PDB file of C-alpha atoms in Angstrom:
ATOM      1  CA  UNK A   1      34.154 -20.116 -55.355  1.00  0.00           C
ATOM      2  CA  UNK A   2      36.970 -22.260 -53.265  1.00  0.00           C
ATOM      3  CA  UNK A   3      35.934 -25.209 -55.399  1.00  0.00           C
ATOM      4  CA  UNK A   4      37.109 -23.609 -58.634  1.00  0.00           C
ATOM      5  CA  UNK A   5      40.072 -21.353 -57.357  1.00  0.00           C
ATOM      6  CA  UNK A   6      41.260 -24.302 -55.419  1.00  0.00           C
ATOM      7  CA  UNK A   7      42.589 -25.843 -58.648  1.00  0.00           C
ATOM      8  CA  UNK A   8      45.039 -23.169 -58.804  1.00  0.00           C
ATOM      9  CA  UNK A   9      47.012 -25.061 -55.921  1.00  0.00           C
ATOM     10  CA  UNK A  10      45.916 -28.602 -56.748  1.00  0.00           C
ATOM     11  CA  UNK A  11      46.245 -28.700 -60.518  1.00  0.00           C
ATOM     12  CA  UNK A  12      48.212 -25.613 -61.817  1.00  0.00           C
ATOM     13  CA  UNK A  13      51.255 -25.759 -59.564  1.00  0.00           C
ATOM     14  CA  UNK A  14      51.054 -22.231 -58.246  1.00  0.00           C
ATOM     15  CA  UNK A  15      53.239 -21.643 -55.340  1.00  0.00           C
ATOM     16  CA  UNK A  16      50.815 -22.431 -52.344  1.00  0.00           C
ATOM     17  CA  UNK A  17      52.931 -19.603 -50.243  1.00  0.00           C
ATOM     18  CA  UNK A  18      51.668 -16.696 -52.441  1.00  0.00           C
ATOM     19  CA  UNK A  19      47.902 -17.956 -51.918  1.00  0.00           C
ATOM     20  CA  UNK A  20      45.803 -16.503 -49.049  1.00  0.00           C
ATOM     21  CA  UNK A  21      42.233 -18.020 -47.970  1.00  0.00           C
ATOM     22  CA  UNK A  22      39.595 -15.422 -47.152  1.00  0.00           C
ATOM     23  CA  UNK A  23      36.005 -15.226 -46.320  1.00  0.00           C
ATOM     24  CA  UNK A  24      34.809 -11.916 -47.484  1.00  0.00           C
ATOM     25  CA  UNK A  25      31.116 -11.784 -46.574  1.00  0.00           C
ATOM     26  CA  UNK A  26      29.492 -14.298 -44.043  1.00  0.00           C
ATOM     27  CA  UNK A  27      26.187 -14.829 -42.797  1.00  0.00           C
ATOM     28  CA  UNK A  28      26.022 -14.708 -38.926  1.00  0.00           C
ATOM     29  CA  UNK A  29      24.625 -18.399 -39.061  1.00  0.00           C
ATOM     30  CA  UNK A  30      27.640 -19.648 -40.927  1.00  0.00           C
ATOM     31  CA  UNK A  31      29.754 -18.228 -38.420  1.00  0.00           C
ATOM     32  CA  UNK A  32      27.667 -19.888 -35.539  1.00  0.00           C
ATOM     33  CA  UNK A  33      27.287 -23.365 -37.198  1.00  0.00           C
ATOM     34  CA  UNK A  34      30.262 -23.857 -39.365  1.00  0.00           C
ATOM     35  CA  UNK A  35      32.875 -21.544 -38.152  1.00  0.00           C
ATOM     36  CA  UNK A  36      34.963 -18.731 -39.892  1.00  0.00           C
ATOM     37  CA  UNK A  37      38.565 -19.437 -41.122  1.00  0.00           C
ATOM     38  CA  UNK A  38      38.445 -22.834 -39.691  1.00  0.00           C
ATOM     39  CA  UNK A  39      35.261 -23.725 -41.908  1.00  0.00           C
ATOM     40  CA  UNK A  40      37.448 -22.340 -44.922  1.00  0.00           C
ATOM     41  CA  UNK A  41      40.323 -24.350 -44.012  1.00  0.00           C
ATOM     42  CA  UNK A  42      38.111 -27.558 -43.753  1.00  0.00           C
ATOM     43  CA  UNK A  43      36.787 -26.545 -47.328  1.00  0.00           C
ATOM     44  CA  UNK A  44      40.303 -26.301 -48.686  1.00  0.00           C
ATOM     45  CA  UNK A  45      41.215 -29.713 -47.408  1.00  0.00           C
ATOM     46  CA  UNK A  46      38.053 -31.154 -48.931  1.00  0.00           C
ATOM     47  CA  UNK A  47      39.337 -29.687 -52.362  1.00  0.00           C
ATOM     48  CA  UNK A  48      42.519 -31.596 -51.956  1.00  0.00           C
ATOM     49  CA  UNK A  49      44.935 -28.985 -50.399  1.00  0.00           C
ATOM     50  CA  UNK A  50      47.082 -30.422 -47.927  1.00  0.00           C
ATOM     51  CA  UNK A  51      46.244 -29.462 -44.304  1.00  0.00           C
ATOM     52  CA  UNK A  52      49.459 -27.694 -43.310  1.00  0.00           C
ATOM     53  CA  UNK A  53      49.579 -25.825 -46.580  1.00  0.00           C
ATOM     54  CA  UNK A  54      45.945 -24.627 -45.882  1.00  0.00           C
ATOM     55  CA  UNK A  55      46.687 -23.460 -42.347  1.00  0.00           C
ATOM     56  CA  UNK A  56      49.837 -21.626 -44.035  1.00  0.00           C
ATOM     57  CA  UNK A  57      47.130 -19.882 -46.366  1.00  0.00           C
ATOM     58  CA  UNK A  58      45.316 -18.241 -43.448  1.00  0.00           C
ATOM     59  CA  UNK A  59      48.299 -17.394 -41.027  1.00  0.00           C
ATOM     60  CA  UNK A  60      51.950 -17.027 -42.169  1.00  0.00           C
ATOM     61  CA  UNK A  61      51.146 -16.201 -45.953  1.00  0.00           C
ATOM     62  CA  UNK A  62      48.627 -13.466 -45.017  1.00  0.00           C
ATOM     63  CA  UNK A  63      50.991 -11.847 -42.552  1.00  0.00           C
ATOM     64  CA  UNK A  64      53.788 -11.916 -45.034  1.00  0.00           C
ATOM     65  CA  UNK A  65      51.449 -10.486 -47.878  1.00  0.00           C
ATOM     66  CA  UNK A  66      50.424  -7.430 -45.402  1.00  0.00           C
ATOM     67  CA  UNK A  67      54.073  -7.077 -44.100  1.00  0.00           C
ATOM     68  CA  UNK A  68      52.819  -7.918 -40.579  1.00  0.00           C
ATOM     69  CA  UNK A  69      54.952 -11.100 -40.439  1.00  0.00           C
ATOM     70  CA  UNK A  70      57.546  -9.515 -37.889  1.00  0.00           C
ATOM     71  CA  UNK A  71      54.485  -9.524 -35.334  1.00  0.00           C
ATOM     72  CA  UNK A  72      52.166 -12.049 -36.920  1.00  0.00           C
ATOM     73  CA  UNK A  73      51.523 -15.619 -38.824  1.00  0.00           C
ATOM     74  CA  UNK A  74      53.840 -17.971 -36.833  1.00  0.00           C
ATOM     75  CA  UNK A  75      54.570 -19.155 -33.446  1.00  0.00           C
ATOM     76  CA  UNK A  76      57.856 -17.975 -32.590  1.00  0.00           C
ATOM     77  CA  UNK A  77      59.943 -15.826 -29.951  1.00  0.00           C
ATOM     78  CA  UNK A  78      59.196 -11.837 -29.794  1.00  0.00           C
ATOM     79  CA  UNK A  79      55.793 -12.383 -31.753  1.00  0.00           C
ATOM     80  CA  UNK A  80      52.316 -12.196 -30.354  1.00  0.00           C
ATOM     81  CA  UNK A  81      51.222 -15.286 -29.088  1.00  0.00           C
ATOM     82  CA  UNK A  82      47.985 -15.318 -30.866  1.00  0.00           C
ATOM     83  CA  UNK A  83      47.280 -19.221 -31.942  1.00  0.00           C
ATOM     84  CA  UNK A  84      44.990 -21.939 -31.423  1.00  0.00           C
ATOM     85  CA  UNK A  85      45.138 -25.647 -30.436  1.00  0.00           C
ATOM     86  CA  UNK A  86      43.559 -28.139 -32.696  1.00  0.00           C
ATOM     87  CA  UNK A  87      42.308 -31.571 -31.560  1.00  0.00           C
ATOM     88  CA  UNK A  88      42.413 -32.990 -35.454  1.00  0.00           C
ATOM     89  CA  UNK A  89      44.345 -31.563 -38.350  1.00  0.00           C
ATOM     90  CA  UNK A  90      42.227 -32.438 -41.213  1.00  0.00           C
ATOM     91  CA  UNK A  91      39.148 -31.482 -39.588  1.00  0.00           C
ATOM     92  CA  UNK A  92      40.647 -28.274 -38.322  1.00  0.00           C
ATOM     93  CA  UNK A  93      38.770 -28.769 -35.073  1.00  0.00           C
ATOM     94  CA  UNK A  94      39.684 -26.001 -32.784  1.00  0.00           C
ATOM     95  CA  UNK A  95      39.829 -26.655 -29.264  1.00  0.00           C
ATOM     96  CA  UNK A  96      41.678 -23.897 -27.405  1.00  0.00           C
ATOM     97  CA  UNK A  97      42.143 -20.035 -28.506  1.00  0.00           C
ATOM     98  CA  UNK A  98      44.792 -18.056 -27.198  1.00  0.00           C
ATOM     99  CA  UNK A  99      45.146 -14.191 -27.560  1.00  0.00           C
ATOM    100  CA  UNK A 100      48.623 -12.510 -26.330  1.00  0.00           C
ATOM    101  CA  UNK A 101      49.242 -15.995 -24.374  1.00  0.00           C
ATOM    102  CA  UNK A 102      45.893 -15.998 -22.507  1.00  0.00           C
ATOM    103  CA  UNK A 103      43.266 -18.705 -22.836  1.00  0.00           C
ATOM    104  CA  UNK A 104      40.255 -16.803 -24.142  1.00  0.00           C
ATOM    105  CA  UNK A 105      37.970 -19.908 -25.686  1.00  0.00           C
ATOM    106  CA  UNK A 106      37.589 -23.386 -25.206  1.00  0.00           C
ATOM    107  CA  UNK A 107      35.392 -25.872 -26.728  1.00  0.00           C
ATOM    108  CA  UNK A 108      33.827 -23.234 -28.956  1.00  0.00           C
ATOM    109  CA  UNK A 109      32.833 -21.044 -25.805  1.00  0.00           C
ATOM    110  CA  UNK A 110      34.626 -17.755 -24.651  1.00  0.00           C
ATOM    111  CA  UNK A 111      35.785 -18.149 -21.056  1.00  0.00           C
ATOM    112  CA  UNK A 112      36.858 -14.423 -20.527  1.00  0.00           C
ATOM    113  CA  UNK A 113      34.762 -11.664 -20.358  1.00  0.00           C
ATOM    114  CA  UNK A 114      34.902  -9.057 -23.148  1.00  0.00           C
ATOM    115  CA  UNK A 115      34.048  -5.083 -22.592  1.00  0.00           C
ATOM    116  CA  UNK A 116      31.737  -4.056 -25.309  1.00  0.00           C
ATOM    117  CA  UNK A 117      33.221  -1.658 -27.599  1.00  0.00           C
ATOM    118  CA  UNK A 118      31.503   1.823 -27.620  1.00  0.00           C
ATOM    119  CA  UNK A 119      30.971   3.017 -31.479  1.00  0.00           C
ATOM    120  CA  UNK A 120      31.452   6.992 -31.782  1.00  0.00           C
ATOM    121  CA  UNK A 121      28.446   8.958 -32.295  1.00  0.00           C
ATOM    122  CA  UNK A 122      29.315   9.648 -36.100  1.00  0.00           C
ATOM    123  CA  UNK A 123      29.231   5.988 -36.943  1.00  0.00           C
ATOM    124  CA  UNK A 124      25.438   6.159 -36.398  1.00  0.00           C
ATOM    125  CA  UNK A 125      22.756   7.956 -38.698  1.00  0.00           C
ATOM    126  CA  UNK A 126      24.779   7.663 -41.451  1.00  0.00           C
ATOM    127  CA  UNK A 127      21.889   6.985 -44.099  1.00  0.00           C
ATOM    128  CA  UNK A 128      21.463  10.867 -44.931  1.00  0.00           C
ATOM    129  CA  UNK A 129      18.917  11.026 -47.496  1.00  0.00           C
ATOM    130  CA  UNK A 130      15.504  12.611 -47.698  1.00  0.00           C
ATOM    131  CA  UNK A 131      12.199  10.347 -47.475  1.00  0.00           C
ATOM    132  CA  UNK A 132      11.950   8.586 -50.908  1.00  0.00           C
ATOM    133  CA  UNK A 133       8.423   8.878 -52.855  1.00  0.00           C
ATOM    134  CA  UNK A 134       7.088   7.069 -55.758  1.00  0.00           C
ATOM    135  CA  UNK A 135       8.030   9.885 -58.061  1.00  0.00           C
ATOM    136  CA  UNK A 136      11.717   9.036 -57.269  1.00  0.00           C
ATOM    137  CA  UNK A 137      11.464   5.929 -58.458  1.00  0.00           C
ATOM    138  CA  UNK A 138       9.607   6.671 -61.672  1.00  0.00           C
ATOM    139  CA  UNK A 139      11.537   5.707 -65.022  1.00  0.00           C
ATOM    140  CA  UNK A 140       9.836   7.889 -67.980  1.00  0.00           C
ATOM    141  CA  UNK A 141       9.353   6.145 -71.310  1.00  0.00           C
ATOM    142  CA  UNK A 142       7.034   6.013 -74.242  1.00  0.00           C
ATOM    143  CA  UNK A 143       5.677   3.135 -76.457  1.00  0.00           C
ATOM    144  CA  UNK A 144       7.803  -0.095 -77.004  1.00  0.00           C
ATOM    145  CA  UNK A 145      11.345   0.005 -75.859  1.00  0.00           C
ATOM    146  CA  UNK A 146      14.428  -2.322 -75.223  1.00  0.00           C
ATOM    147  CA  UNK A 147      16.237  -1.834 -72.007  1.00  0.00           C
ATOM    148  CA  UNK A 148      19.731  -3.072 -70.475  1.00  0.00           C
ATOM    149  CA  UNK A 149      18.412  -5.430 -67.437  1.00  0.00           C
ATOM    150  CA  UNK A 150      21.171  -7.066 -65.236  1.00  0.00           C
ATOM    151  CA  UNK A 151      20.442 -10.800 -64.700  1.00  0.00           C
ATOM    152  CA  UNK A 152      22.057 -12.110 -61.659  1.00  0.00           C
ATOM    153  CA  UNK A 153      23.339 -15.828 -61.329  1.00  0.00           C
ATOM    154  CA  UNK A 154      22.868 -17.535 -57.885  1.00  0.00           C
ATOM    155  CA  UNK A 155      26.116 -18.097 -55.941  1.00  0.00           C
ATOM    156  CA  UNK A 156      28.253 -16.281 -58.459  1.00  0.00           C
ATOM    157  CA  UNK A 157      29.599 -12.594 -58.600  1.00  0.00           C
ATOM    158  CA  UNK A 158      28.915 -12.271 -62.240  1.00  0.00           C
ATOM    159  CA  UNK A 159      26.000 -10.883 -64.247  1.00  0.00           C
ATOM    160  CA  UNK A 160      24.528 -10.888 -67.674  1.00  0.00           C
ATOM    161  CA  UNK A 161      23.481  -7.880 -69.754  1.00  0.00           C
ATOM    162  CA  UNK A 162      20.229  -8.732 -71.113  1.00  0.00           C
ATOM    163  CA  UNK A 163      18.380  -6.564 -73.547  1.00  0.00           C
ATOM    164  CA  UNK A 164      14.617  -7.073 -72.697  1.00  0.00           C
ATOM    165  CA  UNK A 165      11.545  -5.767 -74.406  1.00  0.00           C
ATOM    166  CA  UNK A 166       9.294  -3.593 -72.512  1.00  0.00           C
ATOM    167  CA  UNK A 167       6.022  -1.620 -72.993  1.00  0.00           C
ATOM    168  CA  UNK A 168       5.672   1.699 -71.230  1.00  0.00           C
ATOM    169  CA  UNK A 169       2.534   2.542 -69.574  1.00  0.00           C
ATOM    170  CA  UNK A 170       1.114   5.851 -68.581  1.00  0.00           C
ATOM    171  CA  UNK A 171       4.659   7.434 -69.671  1.00  0.00           C
ATOM    172  CA  UNK A 172       6.766   4.998 -67.427  1.00  0.00           C
ATOM    173  CA  UNK A 173       8.508   1.690 -67.199  1.00  0.00           C
ATOM    174  CA  UNK A 174       7.375  -0.648 -64.417  1.00  0.00           C
ATOM    175  CA  UNK A 175       8.391  -3.862 -63.012  1.00  0.00           C
ATOM    176  CA  UNK A 176       6.787  -7.224 -64.347  1.00  0.00           C
ATOM    177  CA  UNK A 177       7.064  -9.781 -61.651  1.00  0.00           C
ATOM    178  CA  UNK A 178       5.449 -12.477 -63.837  1.00  0.00           C
ATOM    179  CA  UNK A 179       8.832 -12.029 -66.409  1.00  0.00           C
ATOM    180  CA  UNK A 180      10.907 -12.018 -63.341  1.00  0.00           C
ATOM    181  CA  UNK A 181      11.920  -8.490 -63.725  1.00  0.00           C
ATOM    182  CA  UNK A 182      12.190  -6.151 -61.016  1.00  0.00           C
ATOM    183  CA  UNK A 183      12.945  -2.385 -60.981  1.00  0.00           C
ATOM    184  CA  UNK A 184      16.231  -1.246 -59.245  1.00  0.00           C
ATOM    185  CA  UNK A 185      17.282   1.814 -57.689  1.00  0.00           C
ATOM    186  CA  UNK A 186      20.671   2.911 -56.215  1.00  0.00           C
ATOM    187  CA  UNK A 187      20.029   6.088 -53.967  1.00  0.00           C
ATOM    188  CA  UNK A 188      22.972   8.163 -52.686  1.00  0.00           C
ATOM    189  CA  UNK A 189      22.937   8.071 -48.912  1.00  0.00           C
ATOM    190  CA  UNK A 190      26.016   9.756 -47.946  1.00  0.00           C
ATOM    191  CA  UNK A 191      26.171  13.368 -49.625  1.00  0.00           C
ATOM    192  CA  UNK A 192      22.323  14.263 -49.604  1.00  0.00           C
ATOM    193  CA  UNK A 193      22.442  15.206 -53.349  1.00  0.00           C
ATOM    194  CA  UNK A 194      19.258  13.150 -54.308  1.00  0.00           C
ATOM    195  CA  UNK A 195      21.290  11.270 -57.052  1.00  0.00           C
ATOM    196  CA  UNK A 196      19.250   8.074 -57.952  1.00  0.00           C
ATOM    197  CA  UNK A 197      20.790   5.465 -60.486  1.00  0.00           C
ATOM    198  CA  UNK A 198      17.619   3.276 -62.010  1.00  0.00           C
ATOM    199  CA  UNK A 199      17.375   0.189 -63.986  1.00  0.00           C
ATOM    200  CA  UNK A 200      15.861  -3.230 -63.783  1.00  0.00           C
ATOM    201  CA  UNK A 201      17.155  -6.692 -62.595  1.00  0.00           C
ATOM    202  CA  UNK A 202      16.325 -10.352 -63.502  1.00  0.00           C
ATOM    203  CA  UNK A 203      16.967 -13.863 -61.924  1.00  0.00           C
ATOM    204  CA  UNK A 204      15.604 -13.085 -58.330  1.00  0.00           C
ATOM    205  CA  UNK A 205      12.228 -15.217 -58.856  1.00  0.00           C
ATOM    206  CA  UNK A 206      10.508 -12.801 -56.968  1.00  0.00           C
ATOM    207  CA  UNK A 207       6.924 -12.190 -58.453  1.00  0.00           C
ATOM    208  CA  UNK A 208       5.812  -9.667 -55.769  1.00  0.00           C
ATOM    209  CA  UNK A 209       7.455  -7.596 -53.032  1.00  0.00           C
ATOM    210  CA  UNK A 210      10.588  -5.580 -52.541  1.00  0.00           C
ATOM    211  CA  UNK A 211      13.993  -6.054 -50.929  1.00  0.00           C
ATOM    212  CA  UNK A 212      16.431  -3.228 -49.817  1.00  0.00           C
ATOM    213  CA  UNK A 213      19.683  -2.636 -48.109  1.00  0.00           C
ATOM    214  CA  UNK A 214      22.720  -0.254 -47.463  1.00  0.00           C
ATOM    215  CA  UNK A 215      25.285  -3.352 -47.628  1.00  0.00           C
ATOM    216  CA  UNK A 216      25.909  -2.378 -51.625  1.00  0.00           C
ATOM    217  CA  UNK A 217      29.736  -2.812 -52.364  1.00  0.00           C
ATOM    218  CA  UNK A 218      31.610  -0.607 -52.424  1.00  0.00           C
ATOM    219  CA  UNK A 219      29.900   2.870 -52.174  1.00  0.00           C
ATOM    220  CA  UNK A 220      27.274   1.271 -49.753  1.00  0.00           C
ATOM    221  CA  UNK A 221      24.406   3.312 -51.168  1.00  0.00           C
ATOM    222  CA  UNK A 222      20.602   2.512 -50.346  1.00  0.00           C
ATOM    223  CA  UNK A 223      19.884  -0.230 -52.974  1.00  0.00           C
ATOM    224  CA  UNK A 224      16.153  -1.278 -53.531  1.00  0.00           C
ATOM    225  CA  UNK A 225      14.705  -3.764 -55.701  1.00  0.00           C
ATOM    226  CA  UNK A 226      10.974  -4.756 -56.142  1.00  0.00           C
ATOM    227  CA  UNK A 227       7.854  -5.380 -58.304  1.00  0.00           C
ATOM    228  CA  UNK A 228       5.763  -2.713 -56.581  1.00  0.00           C
ATOM    229  CA  UNK A 229       6.882   1.089 -56.132  1.00  0.00           C
ATOM    230  CA  UNK A 230       4.732   1.303 -53.082  1.00  0.00           C
ATOM    231  CA  UNK A 231       6.714  -1.411 -51.279  1.00  0.00           C
ATOM    232  CA  UNK A 232      10.105  -0.173 -52.714  1.00  0.00           C
ATOM    233  CA  UNK A 233       9.246   3.183 -50.971  1.00  0.00           C
ATOM    234  CA  UNK A 234       8.157   1.510 -47.838  1.00  0.00           C
ATOM    235  CA  UNK A 235      11.651  -0.581 -47.603  1.00  0.00           C
ATOM    236  CA  UNK A 236      13.761   2.144 -48.696  1.00  0.00           C
ATOM    237  CA  UNK A 237      12.163   4.639 -45.980  1.00  0.00           C
ATOM    238  CA  UNK A 238      12.353   1.613 -43.594  1.00  0.00           C
ATOM    239  CA  UNK A 239      16.233   1.759 -43.706  1.00  0.00           C
ATOM    240  CA  UNK A 240      16.506   5.362 -43.663  1.00  0.00           C
ATOM    241  CA  UNK A 241      14.334   5.469 -40.383  1.00  0.00           C
ATOM    242  CA  UNK A 242      16.417   2.757 -38.637  1.00  0.00           C
ATOM    243  CA  UNK A 243      19.917   3.827 -39.931  1.00  0.00           C
ATOM    244  CA  UNK A 244      20.643   1.405 -42.555  1.00  0.00           C
ATOM    245  CA  UNK A 245      20.399  -2.540 -42.752  1.00  0.00           C
ATOM    246  CA  UNK A 246      18.522  -5.030 -44.483  1.00  0.00           C
ATOM    247  CA  UNK A 247      14.832  -5.550 -45.167  1.00  0.00           C
ATOM    248  CA  UNK A 248      12.186  -7.398 -47.190  1.00  0.00           C
ATOM    249  CA  UNK A 249       8.533  -6.050 -47.623  1.00  0.00           C
ATOM    250  CA  UNK A 250       5.490  -7.303 -49.550  1.00  0.00           C
ATOM    251  CA  UNK A 251       2.044  -5.720 -49.915  1.00  0.00           C
ATOM    252  CA  UNK A 252       2.885  -2.872 -47.524  1.00  0.00           C
ATOM    253  CA  UNK A 253       4.034  -4.923 -44.364  1.00  0.00           C
ATOM    254  CA  UNK A 254       7.749  -5.471 -43.307  1.00  0.00           C
ATOM    255  CA  UNK A 255       8.273  -9.332 -43.222  1.00  0.00           C
ATOM    256  CA  UNK A 256      11.732  -9.106 -42.190  1.00  0.00           C
ATOM    257  CA  UNK A 257      14.312  -6.589 -40.971  1.00  0.00           C
ATOM    258  CA  UNK A 258      17.834  -6.830 -39.912  1.00  0.00           C
ATOM    259  CA  UNK A 259      19.232  -3.195 -38.725  1.00  0.00           C
ATOM    260  CA  UNK A 260      22.676  -2.368 -39.189  1.00  0.00           C
ATOM    261  CA  UNK A 261      23.056   0.970 -37.373  1.00  0.00           C
ATOM    262  CA  UNK A 262      26.621   1.196 -37.539  1.00  0.00           C
ATOM    263  CA  UNK A 263      27.444   2.880 -40.576  1.00  0.00           C
ATOM    264  CA  UNK A 264      24.579   0.969 -42.150  1.00  0.00           C
ATOM    265  CA  UNK A 265      26.917  -2.015 -42.320  1.00  0.00           C
ATOM    266  CA  UNK A 266      27.079  -3.414 -38.819  1.00  0.00           C
ATOM    267  CA  UNK A 267      24.941  -4.602 -35.908  1.00  0.00           C
ATOM    268  CA  UNK A 268      25.480  -3.386 -32.447  1.00  0.00           C
ATOM    269  CA  UNK A 269      23.865  -6.603 -31.121  1.00  0.00           C
ATOM    270  CA  UNK A 270      25.294  -9.953 -30.193  1.00  0.00           C
ATOM    271  CA  UNK A 271      25.795 -12.514 -32.988  1.00  0.00           C
ATOM    272  CA  UNK A 272      23.211 -14.931 -31.819  1.00  0.00           C
ATOM    273  CA  UNK A 273      20.753 -12.029 -31.704  1.00  0.00           C
ATOM    274  CA  UNK A 274      21.644 -10.884 -35.127  1.00  0.00           C
ATOM    275  CA  UNK A 275      21.708 -14.446 -36.383  1.00  0.00           C
ATOM    276  CA  UNK A 276      17.959 -14.785 -35.429  1.00  0.00           C
ATOM    277  CA  UNK A 277      17.087 -11.444 -37.432  1.00  0.00           C
ATOM    278  CA  UNK A 278      19.175 -12.925 -40.340  1.00  0.00           C
ATOM    279  CA  UNK A 279      17.161 -15.997 -40.206  1.00  0.00           C
ATOM    280  CA  UNK A 280      13.567 -14.579 -39.870  1.00  0.00           C
ATOM    281  CA  UNK A 281      14.762 -12.531 -43.130  1.00  0.00           C
ATOM    282  CA  UNK A 282      15.622 -15.710 -44.961  1.00  0.00           C
ATOM    283  CA  UNK A 283      12.277 -16.956 -44.508  1.00  0.00           C
ATOM    284  CA  UNK A 284      10.835 -13.667 -45.885  1.00  0.00           C
ATOM    285  CA  UNK A 285      12.875 -13.988 -49.014  1.00  0.00           C
ATOM    286  CA  UNK A 286      11.216 -17.590 -49.371  1.00  0.00           C
ATOM    287  CA  UNK A 287       7.694 -16.000 -48.806  1.00  0.00           C
ATOM    288  CA  UNK A 288       8.743 -13.618 -51.645  1.00  0.00           C
ATOM    289  CA  UNK A 289       9.482 -16.512 -54.001  1.00  0.00           C
ATOM    290  CA  UNK A 290      13.236 -15.874 -54.091  1.00  0.00           C
ATOM    291  CA  UNK A 291      15.193 -18.632 -55.711  1.00  0.00           C
ATOM    292  CA  UNK A 292      18.533 -17.490 -54.969  1.00  0.00           C
ATOM    293  CA  UNK A 293      20.639 -19.043 -52.205  1.00  0.00           C
ATOM    294  CA  UNK A 294      21.505 -15.841 -50.850  1.00  0.00           C
ATOM    295  CA  UNK A 295      19.977 -12.809 -52.401  1.00  0.00           C
ATOM    296  CA  UNK A 296      21.147 -10.288 -50.123  1.00  0.00           C
ATOM    297  CA  UNK A 297      24.489 -11.405 -51.021  1.00  0.00           C
ATOM    298  CA  UNK A 298      23.923 -11.172 -54.527  1.00  0.00           C
ATOM    299  CA  UNK A 299      22.255  -8.005 -54.321  1.00  0.00           C
ATOM    300  CA  UNK A 300      25.300  -6.244 -52.504  1.00  0.00           C
ATOM    301  CA  UNK A 301      27.583  -6.534 -55.542  1.00  0.00           C
ATOM    302  CA  UNK A 302      25.045  -5.376 -58.266  1.00  0.00           C
ATOM    303  CA  UNK A 303      26.296  -1.791 -57.361  1.00  0.00           C
ATOM    304  CA  UNK A 304      29.894  -2.698 -57.386  1.00  0.00           C
ATOM    305  CA  UNK A 305      31.132  -1.204 -60.586  1.00  0.00           C
ATOM    306  CA  UNK A 306      34.350  -3.291 -61.393  1.00  0.00           C
ATOM    307  CA  UNK A 307      32.601  -6.940 -61.984  1.00  0.00           C
ATOM    308  CA  UNK A 308      31.434  -7.830 -65.204  1.00  0.00           C
ATOM    309  CA  UNK A 309      29.069  -7.369 -67.126  1.00  0.00           C
ATOM    310  CA  UNK A 310      26.708  -4.374 -66.133  1.00  0.00           C
ATOM    311  CA  UNK A 311      26.411  -2.898 -62.639  1.00  0.00           C
ATOM    312  CA  UNK A 312      23.883  -0.153 -61.299  1.00  0.00           C
ATOM    313  CA  UNK A 313      25.543   2.842 -59.372  1.00  0.00           C
ATOM    314  CA  UNK A 314      23.795   5.895 -58.294  1.00  0.00           C
ATOM    315  CA  UNK A 315      25.010   7.777 -61.230  1.00  0.00           C
ATOM    316  CA  UNK A 316      23.438   4.952 -63.515  1.00  0.00           C
ATOM    317  CA  UNK A 317      24.372   2.050 -65.462  1.00  0.00           C
ATOM    318  CA  UNK A 318      27.723   1.153 -65.820  1.00  0.00           C
ATOM    319  CA  UNK A 319      29.250  -1.318 -68.745  1.00  0.00           C
ATOM    320  CA  UNK A 320      32.221  -2.947 -66.774  1.00  0.00           C
ATOM    321  CA  UNK A 321      33.478  -4.317 -69.930  1.00  0.00           C
ATOM    322  CA  UNK A 322      34.104  -0.789 -71.300  1.00  0.00           C
ATOM    323  CA  UNK A 323      34.054   1.194 -68.307  1.00  0.00           C
ATOM    324  CA  UNK A 324      31.523   3.482 -69.689  1.00  0.00           C
ATOM    325  CA  UNK A 325      27.996   4.765 -68.681  1.00  0.00           C
ATOM    326  CA  UNK A 326      25.388   2.585 -70.272  1.00  0.00           C
ATOM    327  CA  UNK A 327      22.070   4.239 -71.227  1.00  0.00           C
ATOM    328  CA  UNK A 328      19.159   2.444 -69.467  1.00  0.00           C
ATOM    329  CA  UNK A 329      16.864   2.423 -72.842  1.00  0.00           C
ATOM    330  CA  UNK A 330      18.892   1.164 -75.900  1.00  0.00           C
ATOM    331  CA  UNK A 331      18.504   3.908 -78.578  1.00  0.00           C
TER     332      UNK A 331
END
């Protein structure tokens, strides 16, 4: 969204000292190929923000925002000697990185060894829910009904509340891949209470298969979407067994899996290894026919019950325009 929000600085005279640049969710290969905040500074400069202003927006502005400017955010006596040296200001080309005054990276490579962090045992095995069955995912209904489907938009955080006509078969509603309509279920994975919110999503372009993940802001429950209940069950139970992560399934086979065993959110493997798994997963998305630029990023915010228009939580659909629960089937 930087192309749009940068206009606050370049067109609307908002004081840039009150603006911070952030990354939010970032793919591993973006970190490897393009960088982190240095990449975002470059993008800000491309949008017309002065290079020095852009650097302020990732340094002193942020430090002052979080009231840490007595220690961080600028190069001055008594402050932490954390800084980078650039070979070019406009391209934000980082040559050397210093932490506490010590050179730790040069030319994009670390030059000092880092001791791996040992995570506590409590950070693992956090997907606490029983084995999922097809019956758990069933949506009872009779005859012709209209349902609230969540339509996603590629590369955007907003969704559209679509009323979709559906016909129940054998007493239940099922996904329809030909209509780009997938079943969606958010399963509580923290309290073992068995709560499952159910609905439908549109816009992924997937005709067959299932996707699941435990990165699902902000509660980070187990979220699964798909065209086939059997594939959805396999996807969900795969993540239960491995302690969380991201997975793609079709026809009873796992096409791609990124285990995230630390709280179901983080990998305990090196960046390069994780990048390989994510790239394999992206290839699996394409095999499923997904038309979104980053479906797992889009999936991650479908349960985020503060963004318009409608979201799905483990307690059901939430209308974020009125902040009330919404019946899946229109009465």
